[in-house]
Amino acid sequence: MAYKNLREFMEVLEDQGDLIRIKDEVNPSYEVAAYVRKSSDVEGPAILFEKVQGTNMKVLGGLFGAKRRVLQSLELDEKNLLTNYLKKEGTVIMPRNVDKAPSQEIVLTGNDIDLYSLPQIIHFEKDAGPYITGGIQIAKSRRTGKRNAGMYRMLILDKNHLTVYAPPGRHLRIIIEQNLEENEPTDVATAIGTDPVIPLASQTRKAFGYDEIEIAGGLRGAPVEMVGCKTINVDVPATAEIVIEGRTVPGREAEDGPFGEYPGTYSDVKKTPVVEVTAITMRKDPIYQFCMTGTPMTENHHMMELPLAALAYEEAYKICPDVVDVVLTPGGTSRHHAVVSIKKRHDYEPRNVILALLAANIGIKYVVVVDHDIDIRNQTDVEWAINTRMQAQDDVLILPTMYSPTLDPSAPMHRSSSKMGIDATAPLGRLDEFSKVKTPGTDTVDLSKYWSP
Ligand SMILES: Cc1cc2nc3c(=O)[nH]c(=O)nc-3n(C[C@H](O)[C@H](O)[C@H](O)COP(=O)(O)O)c2cc1C
């Protein structure tokens, strides 16, 4: 059964011991982020900070800092995860509009708007300032009427202005640019602290025009309740803890960055659109959620991993219906490095799988294809396949720099990457010759009778 809102999910987690409260006063500069970092490093609990300097709001961090909480919010488990996830993701459920919403219990407009009343979380030592990292930005294209929801960080500039970091190619940026061609601003609502499925749905990589709120309905198995904003023409999740309503200022940009990013390195400084806030609405006693990123694994990686791996699986499946499994490895930032196992039917089929994945709208820069007998969740097994079934001069594809919707610090140009694929499969029909040696009885003898670790 779908979680009604963030609070219901938090209660369940707290009962399970998977959410803790820190009641001591903490500093929003680094300290809250440090606690969340430390917890996600050991796949620990989500943390609710009850007393954060400079704000009356409680602060939630690390909600998705362990993969189990992503699975719990989607009501999935590891068994057949990618195919079960894809079934849910492919079932669209339209949202339902309501007139009255908890997210509008308090409405602040005009001089009452003050972004500094929100927790001023600074995540990394070289960050440009306090960023909002747990917001889901919702906007509509005036031209097509299509809605988009994605997560884009925001740097607080002053009481009522912030940047929105949606680089070229991102769907929000496409909407902003389409509207700009008609010299029109874009209404942008930022929902913070929604039911847990909505931020996950915002990470799906569908083509421009798909509505992530409808996808969220499918993923949670029930419509998302939406309410019209008070000052802009956008609907937002009715149970959100906080909503920042605003409008881009045509022609106005400001610098974003540096910011500690998901590859685990800093982004550089770039110009990005500015949003002027028209209202802040919230629940009484709202919970402010932020999302931790940085060197993998963090909640940012856990949130991206499943939709991206599922998309990679779909792309591989189009080439090879006998794709067994796909992993986007943690060291590859859950995004840049894919390992795929297949039952190949043609000697060169792995090359097509490699190209499909490198071209997919994910940003993969390195693909390894192995046979179905390899456990791709076991790094040693994958390396073993590379070392016993691959000859570099025949089995490595290297592509020149291509567009890549990722942050690759080693790339010569922003949002680009040179790419590589390795076919580590055995020649067709000769897998037996390349199989692992076996000692009969290893599976059945009972060593525990004599020794336990
Ligand atoms: C916590 C978190 C923060 C993110 N911040 C940004 C960001 O600042 N800019 C960005 O382009 N993508 C960011 N992303 C990734 C996008 O939200 C994601 O790729 C989304 O699918 C983009 O939506 P779009 O394809 O509709 O543009 C973030 C993801 C997460 C989980």
PDB file of C-alpha atoms in Angstrom, residues 17-289:
ATOM      1  CA  GLY A  17      14.992   1.485  13.781  1.00  0.00           C
ATOM      2  CA  ASP A  18      15.899   2.781  10.331  1.00  0.00           C
ATOM      3  CA  LEU A  19      15.411   6.457  11.214  1.00  0.00           C
ATOM      4  CA  ILE A  20      16.997   8.113  14.227  1.00  0.00           C
ATOM      5  CA  ARG A  21      16.520  11.529  15.808  1.00  0.00           C
ATOM      6  CA  ILE A  22      19.382  13.788  16.816  1.00  0.00           C
ATOM      7  CA  LYS A  23      18.006  16.123  19.476  1.00  0.00           C
ATOM      8  CA  ASP A  24      21.244  18.016  20.220  1.00  0.00           C
ATOM      9  CA  GLU A  25      21.718  21.323  18.437  1.00  0.00           C
ATOM     10  CA  VAL A  26      23.645  20.943  15.176  1.00  0.00           C
ATOM     11  CA  ASN A  27      25.203  23.353  12.726  1.00  0.00           C
ATOM     12  CA  PRO A  28      23.710  23.502   9.199  1.00  0.00           C
ATOM     13  CA  SER A  29      27.189  24.238   7.821  1.00  0.00           C
ATOM     14  CA  TYR A  30      28.723  20.814   7.262  1.00  0.00           C
ATOM     15  CA  GLU A  31      27.665  19.188  10.537  1.00  0.00           C
ATOM     16  CA  VAL A  32      24.281  17.827   9.422  1.00  0.00           C
ATOM     17  CA  ALA A  33      25.838  16.716   6.125  1.00  0.00           C
ATOM     18  CA  ALA A  34      28.705  15.049   8.010  1.00  0.00           C
ATOM     19  CA  TYR A  35      26.280  12.980  10.093  1.00  0.00           C
ATOM     20  CA  VAL A  36      24.393  11.888   6.994  1.00  0.00           C
ATOM     21  CA  ARG A  37      27.630  11.074   5.163  1.00  0.00           C
ATOM     22  CA  LYS A  38      28.806   8.961   8.079  1.00  0.00           C
ATOM     23  CA  SER A  39      25.514   7.104   8.282  1.00  0.00           C
ATOM     24  CA  SER A  40      25.335   6.341   4.562  1.00  0.00           C
ATOM     25  CA  ASP A  41      28.954   5.126   4.590  1.00  0.00           C
ATOM     26  CA  VAL A  42      27.791   2.267   6.826  1.00  0.00           C
ATOM     27  CA  GLU A  43      24.318   1.941   5.256  1.00  0.00           C
ATOM     28  CA  GLY A  44      22.954   3.338   8.498  1.00  0.00           C
ATOM     29  CA  PRO A  45      19.631   5.025   9.256  1.00  0.00           C
ATOM     30  CA  ALA A  46      18.020   8.181   7.942  1.00  0.00           C
ATOM     31  CA  ILE A  47      18.447  11.068  10.382  1.00  0.00           C
ATOM     32  CA  LEU A  48      15.947  13.629  11.641  1.00  0.00           C
ATOM     33  CA  PHE A  49      17.738  16.631  13.155  1.00  0.00           C
ATOM     34  CA  GLU A  50      15.378  18.225  15.648  1.00  0.00           C
ATOM     35  CA  LYS A  51      17.372  21.357  16.463  1.00  0.00           C
ATOM     36  CA  VAL A  52      19.303  23.023  13.666  1.00  0.00           C
ATOM     37  CA  GLN A  53      20.909  26.413  14.253  1.00  0.00           C
ATOM     38  CA  GLY A  54      19.189  29.339  12.527  1.00  0.00           C
ATOM     39  CA  THR A  55      15.844  27.659  11.796  1.00  0.00           C
ATOM     40  CA  ASN A  56      12.736  26.390  13.542  1.00  0.00           C
ATOM     41  CA  MET A  57      12.373  23.543  11.082  1.00  0.00           C
ATOM     42  CA  LYS A  58      13.320  19.938  11.670  1.00  0.00           C
ATOM     43  CA  VAL A  59      15.725  18.662   9.030  1.00  0.00           C
ATOM     44  CA  LEU A  60      15.656  15.214   7.437  1.00  0.00           C
ATOM     45  CA  GLY A  61      18.753  13.836   5.707  1.00  0.00           C
ATOM     46  CA  GLY A  62      19.797  10.506   4.238  1.00  0.00           C
ATOM     47  CA  LEU A  63      16.260   9.240   3.650  1.00  0.00           C
ATOM     48  CA  PHE A  64      17.609   7.122   0.778  1.00  0.00           C
ATOM     49  CA  GLY A  65      21.120   6.695   2.216  1.00  0.00           C
ATOM     50  CA  ALA A  66      20.681   2.906   2.104  1.00  0.00           C
ATOM     51  CA  LYS A  67      19.285   1.032  -0.877  1.00  0.00           C
ATOM     52  CA  ARG A  68      16.874  -0.922   1.342  1.00  0.00           C
ATOM     53  CA  ARG A  69      14.892   2.278   1.921  1.00  0.00           C
ATOM     54  CA  VAL A  70      14.572   2.887  -1.833  1.00  0.00           C
ATOM     55  CA  LEU A  71      13.215  -0.649  -2.192  1.00  0.00           C
ATOM     56  CA  GLN A  72      10.914  -0.258   0.801  1.00  0.00           C
ATOM     57  CA  SER A  73       9.368   2.927  -0.516  1.00  0.00           C
ATOM     58  CA  LEU A  74       8.742   1.216  -3.868  1.00  0.00           C
ATOM     59  CA  GLU A  75       7.550  -1.983  -2.173  1.00  0.00           C
ATOM     60  CA  LEU A  76      10.098  -4.048  -4.096  1.00  0.00           C
ATOM     61  CA  ASP A  77      12.810  -6.490  -3.111  1.00  0.00           C
ATOM     62  CA  GLU A  78      16.003  -7.727  -4.777  1.00  0.00           C
ATOM     63  CA  LYS A  79      14.248 -10.652  -6.484  1.00  0.00           C
ATOM     64  CA  ASN A  80      13.774  -9.859 -10.197  1.00  0.00           C
ATOM     65  CA  LEU A  81      14.273  -6.252  -9.205  1.00  0.00           C
ATOM     66  CA  LEU A  82      14.853  -4.679 -12.612  1.00  0.00           C
ATOM     67  CA  THR A  83      11.954  -6.387 -14.375  1.00  0.00           C
ATOM     68  CA  ASN A  84       9.554  -5.795 -11.469  1.00  0.00           C
ATOM     69  CA  TYR A  85      10.609  -2.164 -11.292  1.00  0.00           C
ATOM     70  CA  LEU A  86      10.093  -1.757 -15.056  1.00  0.00           C
ATOM     71  CA  LYS A  87       6.568  -3.164 -14.754  1.00  0.00           C
ATOM     72  CA  LYS A  88       5.697  -0.542 -12.150  1.00  0.00           C
ATOM     73  CA  GLU A  89       7.444   2.259 -14.013  1.00  0.00           C
ATOM     74  CA  GLY A  90       5.507   1.401 -17.165  1.00  0.00           C
ATOM     75  CA  THR A  91       2.124   1.688 -15.439  1.00  0.00           C
ATOM     76  CA  VAL A  92       0.989   5.272 -15.569  1.00  0.00           C
ATOM     77  CA  ILE A  93      -1.615   6.456 -13.035  1.00  0.00           C
ATOM     78  CA  MET A  94      -2.996   9.955 -13.519  1.00  0.00           C
ATOM     79  CA  PRO A  95      -2.814  12.312 -10.537  1.00  0.00           C
ATOM     80  CA  ARG A  96      -5.931  13.472  -8.682  1.00  0.00           C
ATOM     81  CA  ASN A  97      -6.473  17.141  -7.949  1.00  0.00           C
ATOM     82  CA  VAL A  98      -7.673  18.315  -4.542  1.00  0.00           C
ATOM     83  CA  ASP A  99      -8.802  21.772  -3.392  1.00  0.00           C
ATOM     84  CA  LYS A 100      -7.358  21.761   0.087  1.00  0.00           C
ATOM     85  CA  ALA A 101      -3.855  20.610   0.869  1.00  0.00           C
ATOM     86  CA  PRO A 102      -1.616  20.168   3.909  1.00  0.00           C
ATOM     87  CA  SER A 103       1.182  21.747   1.861  1.00  0.00           C
ATOM     88  CA  GLN A 104      -0.747  25.032   2.004  1.00  0.00           C
ATOM     89  CA  GLU A 105      -1.543  25.183   5.722  1.00  0.00           C
ATOM     90  CA  ILE A 106       0.792  28.190   5.849  1.00  0.00           C
ATOM     91  CA  VAL A 107       1.107  30.594   2.899  1.00  0.00           C
ATOM     92  CA  LEU A 108       3.820  33.270   2.851  1.00  0.00           C
ATOM     93  CA  THR A 109       3.853  35.935   0.150  1.00  0.00           C
ATOM     94  CA  GLY A 110       5.320  39.429  -0.395  1.00  0.00           C
ATOM     95  CA  ASN A 111       7.569  40.625   2.419  1.00  0.00           C
ATOM     96  CA  ASP A 112       6.937  37.439   4.384  1.00  0.00           C
ATOM     97  CA  ILE A 113       8.971  35.435   1.872  1.00  0.00           C
ATOM     98  CA  ASP A 114      12.375  34.700   3.334  1.00  0.00           C
ATOM     99  CA  LEU A 115      14.517  31.897   1.965  1.00  0.00           C
ATOM    100  CA  TYR A 116      16.866  32.422   4.912  1.00  0.00           C
ATOM    101  CA  SER A 117      14.163  31.034   7.210  1.00  0.00           C
ATOM    102  CA  LEU A 118      14.816  27.643   5.587  1.00  0.00           C
ATOM    103  CA  PRO A 119      17.707  25.552   6.925  1.00  0.00           C
ATOM    104  CA  GLN A 120      20.882  26.873   5.288  1.00  0.00           C
ATOM    105  CA  ILE A 121      22.554  23.547   4.620  1.00  0.00           C
ATOM    106  CA  ILE A 122      26.138  23.677   3.373  1.00  0.00           C
ATOM    107  CA  HIS A 123      27.189  20.233   2.212  1.00  0.00           C
ATOM    108  CA  PHE A 124      30.872  20.421   1.173  1.00  0.00           C
ATOM    109  CA  GLU A 125      33.876  22.534   2.117  1.00  0.00           C
ATOM    110  CA  LYS A 126      34.205  24.338  -1.239  1.00  0.00           C
ATOM    111  CA  ASP A 127      30.475  24.820  -1.947  1.00  0.00           C
ATOM    112  CA  ALA A 128      29.408  28.254  -3.166  1.00  0.00           C
ATOM    113  CA  GLY A 129      26.895  28.552  -0.323  1.00  0.00           C
ATOM    114  CA  PRO A 130      23.720  27.026   1.087  1.00  0.00           C
ATOM    115  CA  TYR A 131      21.988  24.774  -1.433  1.00  0.00           C
ATOM    116  CA  ILE A 132      18.504  23.301  -1.520  1.00  0.00           C
ATOM    117  CA  THR A 133      19.164  19.708  -2.595  1.00  0.00           C
ATOM    118  CA  GLY A 134      15.956  17.889  -1.685  1.00  0.00           C
ATOM    119  CA  GLY A 135      13.567  19.832  -3.909  1.00  0.00           C
ATOM    120  CA  ILE A 136      11.582  18.428  -6.824  1.00  0.00           C
ATOM    121  CA  GLN A 137      11.087  21.107  -9.445  1.00  0.00           C
ATOM    122  CA  ILE A 138       7.800  20.954 -11.317  1.00  0.00           C
ATOM    123  CA  ALA A 139       7.148  23.049 -14.418  1.00  0.00           C
ATOM    124  CA  LYS A 140       5.014  23.004 -17.553  1.00  0.00           C
ATOM    125  CA  SER A 141       5.882  23.809 -21.134  1.00  0.00           C
ATOM    126  CA  ARG A 142       3.614  26.611 -22.361  1.00  0.00           C
ATOM    127  CA  ARG A 143       4.040  25.289 -25.907  1.00  0.00           C
ATOM    128  CA  THR A 144       3.017  21.683 -25.303  1.00  0.00           C
ATOM    129  CA  GLY A 145       1.288  21.894 -21.920  1.00  0.00           C
ATOM    130  CA  LYS A 146       3.481  18.972 -20.795  1.00  0.00           C
ATOM    131  CA  ARG A 147       4.606  18.787 -17.188  1.00  0.00           C
ATOM    132  CA  ASN A 148       8.076  17.820 -15.990  1.00  0.00           C
ATOM    133  CA  ALA A 149       9.339  16.912 -12.535  1.00  0.00           C
ATOM    134  CA  GLY A 150      13.047  16.530 -11.786  1.00  0.00           C
ATOM    135  CA  MET A 151      15.478  17.320  -8.984  1.00  0.00           C
ATOM    136  CA  TYR A 152      17.773  20.273  -9.584  1.00  0.00           C
ATOM    137  CA  ARG A 153      19.814  21.925  -6.853  1.00  0.00           C
ATOM    138  CA  MET A 154      19.190  25.544  -5.942  1.00  0.00           C
ATOM    139  CA  LEU A 155      21.657  28.044  -4.526  1.00  0.00           C
ATOM    140  CA  ILE A 156      20.033  30.614  -2.248  1.00  0.00           C
ATOM    141  CA  LEU A 157      21.037  34.056  -3.561  1.00  0.00           C
ATOM    142  CA  ASP A 158      18.977  36.333  -1.303  1.00  0.00           C
ATOM    143  CA  LYS A 159      15.622  36.451   0.536  1.00  0.00           C
ATOM    144  CA  ASN A 160      13.608  35.727  -2.593  1.00  0.00           C
ATOM    145  CA  HIS A 161      15.961  34.592  -5.347  1.00  0.00           C
ATOM    146  CA  LEU A 162      17.701  31.312  -6.065  1.00  0.00           C
ATOM    147  CA  THR A 163      19.436  29.620  -8.959  1.00  0.00           C
ATOM    148  CA  VAL A 164      18.128  26.404 -10.465  1.00  0.00           C
ATOM    149  CA  TYR A 165      20.878  24.182 -11.850  1.00  0.00           C
ATOM    150  CA  ALA A 166      19.263  22.589 -14.901  1.00  0.00           C
ATOM    151  CA  PRO A 167      22.018  22.451 -17.532  1.00  0.00           C
ATOM    152  CA  PRO A 168      21.236  22.424 -21.279  1.00  0.00           C
ATOM    153  CA  GLY A 169      19.450  19.226 -22.297  1.00  0.00           C
ATOM    154  CA  ARG A 170      17.727  18.761 -18.942  1.00  0.00           C
ATOM    155  CA  HIS A 171      13.979  18.765 -19.368  1.00  0.00           C
ATOM    156  CA  LEU A 172      13.397  21.726 -17.076  1.00  0.00           C
ATOM    157  CA  ARG A 173      15.993  23.655 -19.065  1.00  0.00           C
ATOM    158  CA  ILE A 174      14.232  22.737 -22.335  1.00  0.00           C
ATOM    159  CA  ILE A 175      10.989  24.147 -20.904  1.00  0.00           C
ATOM    160  CA  ILE A 176      12.737  27.311 -19.721  1.00  0.00           C
ATOM    161  CA  GLU A 177      14.365  27.773 -23.141  1.00  0.00           C
ATOM    162  CA  GLN A 178      11.109  27.130 -25.036  1.00  0.00           C
ATOM    163  CA  ASN A 179       9.355  29.760 -22.932  1.00  0.00           C
ATOM    164  CA  LEU A 180      12.279  32.141 -23.293  1.00  0.00           C
ATOM    165  CA  GLU A 181      11.950  32.000 -27.089  1.00  0.00           C
ATOM    166  CA  GLU A 182       8.589  33.675 -26.539  1.00  0.00           C
ATOM    167  CA  ASN A 183      10.171  35.995 -23.977  1.00  0.00           C
ATOM    168  CA  GLU A 184       8.071  34.378 -21.274  1.00  0.00           C
ATOM    169  CA  PRO A 185       9.158  33.370 -17.783  1.00  0.00           C
ATOM    170  CA  THR A 186       8.691  29.808 -16.544  1.00  0.00           C
ATOM    171  CA  ASP A 187       6.644  29.042 -13.460  1.00  0.00           C
ATOM    172  CA  VAL A 188       8.670  26.649 -11.316  1.00  0.00           C
ATOM    173  CA  ALA A 189       7.409  25.022  -8.131  1.00  0.00           C
ATOM    174  CA  THR A 190       9.889  23.291  -5.828  1.00  0.00           C
ATOM    175  CA  ALA A 191       8.319  20.636  -3.610  1.00  0.00           C
ATOM    176  CA  ILE A 192      10.358  19.552  -0.593  1.00  0.00           C
ATOM    177  CA  GLY A 193       9.459  16.528   1.525  1.00  0.00           C
ATOM    178  CA  THR A 194       6.902  14.626  -0.526  1.00  0.00           C
ATOM    179  CA  ASP A 195       5.829  11.012  -0.268  1.00  0.00           C
ATOM    180  CA  PRO A 196       9.001   9.014  -0.908  1.00  0.00           C
ATOM    181  CA  VAL A 197       8.082   7.716  -4.352  1.00  0.00           C
ATOM    182  CA  ILE A 198       7.881  11.127  -6.026  1.00  0.00           C
ATOM    183  CA  PRO A 199      11.611  11.957  -5.777  1.00  0.00           C
ATOM    184  CA  LEU A 200      12.367   8.456  -7.057  1.00  0.00           C
ATOM    185  CA  ALA A 201       9.960   8.902  -9.979  1.00  0.00           C
ATOM    186  CA  SER A 202      11.697  12.187 -10.760  1.00  0.00           C
ATOM    187  CA  GLN A 203      14.837  10.157 -11.494  1.00  0.00           C
ATOM    188  CA  THR A 204      13.303   8.166 -14.357  1.00  0.00           C
ATOM    189  CA  ARG A 205      14.940   8.946 -17.681  1.00  0.00           C
ATOM    190  CA  LYS A 206      11.966   9.008 -20.007  1.00  0.00           C
ATOM    191  CA  ALA A 207      11.902  11.077 -23.181  1.00  0.00           C
ATOM    192  CA  PHE A 208      10.910  14.738 -22.912  1.00  0.00           C
ATOM    193  CA  GLY A 209       7.142  15.006 -22.543  1.00  0.00           C
ATOM    194  CA  TYR A 210       6.626  12.133 -20.090  1.00  0.00           C
ATOM    195  CA  ASP A 211       5.063  13.302 -16.839  1.00  0.00           C
ATOM    196  CA  GLU A 212       6.982  11.995 -13.815  1.00  0.00           C
ATOM    197  CA  ILE A 213       3.972  12.675 -11.568  1.00  0.00           C
ATOM    198  CA  GLU A 214       1.953  10.166 -13.616  1.00  0.00           C
ATOM    199  CA  ILE A 215       4.910   7.756 -13.406  1.00  0.00           C
ATOM    200  CA  ALA A 216       4.998   8.280  -9.621  1.00  0.00           C
ATOM    201  CA  GLY A 217       1.339   7.215  -9.554  1.00  0.00           C
ATOM    202  CA  GLY A 218       2.274   3.952 -11.277  1.00  0.00           C
ATOM    203  CA  LEU A 219       5.266   3.359  -9.022  1.00  0.00           C
ATOM    204  CA  ARG A 220       3.221   3.889  -5.853  1.00  0.00           C
ATOM    205  CA  GLY A 221       0.153   2.101  -7.230  1.00  0.00           C
ATOM    206  CA  ALA A 222      -2.151   5.042  -6.440  1.00  0.00           C
ATOM    207  CA  PRO A 223      -2.679   8.527  -7.850  1.00  0.00           C
ATOM    208  CA  VAL A 224      -0.556  11.365  -6.509  1.00  0.00           C
ATOM    209  CA  GLU A 225      -2.780  14.041  -4.976  1.00  0.00           C
ATOM    210  CA  MET A 226      -1.973  17.433  -6.466  1.00  0.00           C
ATOM    211  CA  VAL A 227      -3.058  20.952  -5.603  1.00  0.00           C
ATOM    212  CA  GLY A 228      -2.810  24.175  -7.600  1.00  0.00           C
ATOM    213  CA  CYS A 229      -0.103  26.578  -6.441  1.00  0.00           C
ATOM    214  CA  LYS A 230      -1.224  29.876  -4.889  1.00  0.00           C
ATOM    215  CA  THR A 231       0.722  32.251  -7.135  1.00  0.00           C
ATOM    216  CA  ILE A 232       1.816  30.317 -10.234  1.00  0.00           C
ATOM    217  CA  ASN A 233       0.186  28.039 -12.770  1.00  0.00           C
ATOM    218  CA  VAL A 234       1.651  24.717 -11.588  1.00  0.00           C
ATOM    219  CA  ASP A 235       0.193  21.853  -9.534  1.00  0.00           C
ATOM    220  CA  VAL A 236       2.255  20.371  -6.704  1.00  0.00           C
ATOM    221  CA  PRO A 237       1.974  17.276  -4.496  1.00  0.00           C
ATOM    222  CA  ALA A 238      -0.645  18.144  -1.888  1.00  0.00           C
ATOM    223  CA  THR A 239       1.204  16.435   0.953  1.00  0.00           C
ATOM    224  CA  ALA A 240       4.564  18.157   0.398  1.00  0.00           C
ATOM    225  CA  GLU A 241       6.100  19.593   3.548  1.00  0.00           C
ATOM    226  CA  ILE A 242       7.239  22.818   1.863  1.00  0.00           C
ATOM    227  CA  VAL A 243       6.647  24.348  -1.582  1.00  0.00           C
ATOM    228  CA  ILE A 244       8.640  27.220  -3.029  1.00  0.00           C
ATOM    229  CA  GLU A 245       6.611  28.866  -5.784  1.00  0.00           C
ATOM    230  CA  GLY A 246       8.538  30.996  -8.240  1.00  0.00           C
ATOM    231  CA  ARG A 247       9.143  32.220 -11.732  1.00  0.00           C
ATOM    232  CA  THR A 248      12.309  32.415 -13.794  1.00  0.00           C
ATOM    233  CA  VAL A 249      13.426  35.916 -14.662  1.00  0.00           C
ATOM    234  CA  PRO A 250      13.885  35.969 -18.483  1.00  0.00           C
ATOM    235  CA  GLY A 251      17.445  36.862 -19.344  1.00  0.00           C
ATOM    236  CA  ARG A 252      18.688  36.709 -15.751  1.00  0.00           C
ATOM    237  CA  GLU A 253      21.316  34.134 -14.886  1.00  0.00           C
ATOM    238  CA  ALA A 254      23.653  33.748 -11.933  1.00  0.00           C
ATOM    239  CA  GLU A 255      26.661  31.620 -11.143  1.00  0.00           C
ATOM    240  CA  ASP A 256      26.136  28.126  -9.806  1.00  0.00           C
ATOM    241  CA  GLY A 257      28.980  26.253  -8.152  1.00  0.00           C
ATOM    242  CA  PRO A 258      31.313  25.045  -7.053  1.00  0.00           C
ATOM    243  CA  PHE A 259      29.274  22.234  -5.541  1.00  0.00           C
ATOM    244  CA  GLY A 260      30.298  18.733  -4.475  1.00  0.00           C
ATOM    245  CA  GLU A 261      28.763  16.507  -7.137  1.00  0.00           C
ATOM    246  CA  TYR A 262      27.813  12.855  -7.596  1.00  0.00           C
ATOM    247  CA  PRO A 263      31.120  11.812  -9.241  1.00  0.00           C
ATOM    248  CA  GLY A 264      32.690  12.801  -5.920  1.00  0.00           C
ATOM    249  CA  THR A 265      34.390  15.882  -7.352  1.00  0.00           C
ATOM    250  CA  TYR A 266      33.414  19.553  -7.464  1.00  0.00           C
ATOM    251  CA  SER A 267      31.415  21.034 -10.320  1.00  0.00           C
ATOM    252  CA  ASP A 268      32.916  24.185 -11.753  1.00  0.00           C
ATOM    253  CA  VAL A 269      31.210  27.570 -11.849  1.00  0.00           C
ATOM    254  CA  LYS A 270      28.565  28.011 -14.547  1.00  0.00           C
ATOM    255  CA  LYS A 271      25.770  30.461 -15.330  1.00  0.00           C
ATOM    256  CA  THR A 272      22.316  29.087 -14.692  1.00  0.00           C
ATOM    257  CA  PRO A 273      18.731  30.464 -14.630  1.00  0.00           C
ATOM    258  CA  VAL A 274      17.460  32.457 -11.651  1.00  0.00           C
ATOM    259  CA  VAL A 275      14.073  31.951 -10.006  1.00  0.00           C
ATOM    260  CA  GLU A 276      12.243  34.758  -8.206  1.00  0.00           C
ATOM    261  CA  VAL A 277      10.120  33.406  -5.384  1.00  0.00           C
ATOM    262  CA  THR A 278       6.431  34.369  -5.427  1.00  0.00           C
ATOM    263  CA  ALA A 279       5.309  32.378  -2.374  1.00  0.00           C
ATOM    264  CA  ILE A 280       6.454  29.806   0.150  1.00  0.00           C
ATOM    265  CA  THR A 281       3.747  27.452   1.365  1.00  0.00           C
ATOM    266  CA  MET A 282       4.122  24.719   3.964  1.00  0.00           C
ATOM    267  CA  ARG A 283       2.595  22.376   6.468  1.00  0.00           C
ATOM    268  CA  LYS A 284       2.484  23.431  10.091  1.00  0.00           C
ATOM    269  CA  ASP A 285       5.762  22.466  11.740  1.00  0.00           C
ATOM    270  CA  PRO A 286       7.285  21.413   8.396  1.00  0.00           C
ATOM    271  CA  ILE A 287      10.090  18.925   7.900  1.00  0.00           C
ATOM    272  CA  TYR A 288      12.818  20.181   5.581  1.00  0.00           C
ATOM    273  CA  GLN A 289      14.464  17.413   3.568  1.00  0.00           C
TER     274      GLN A 289
END
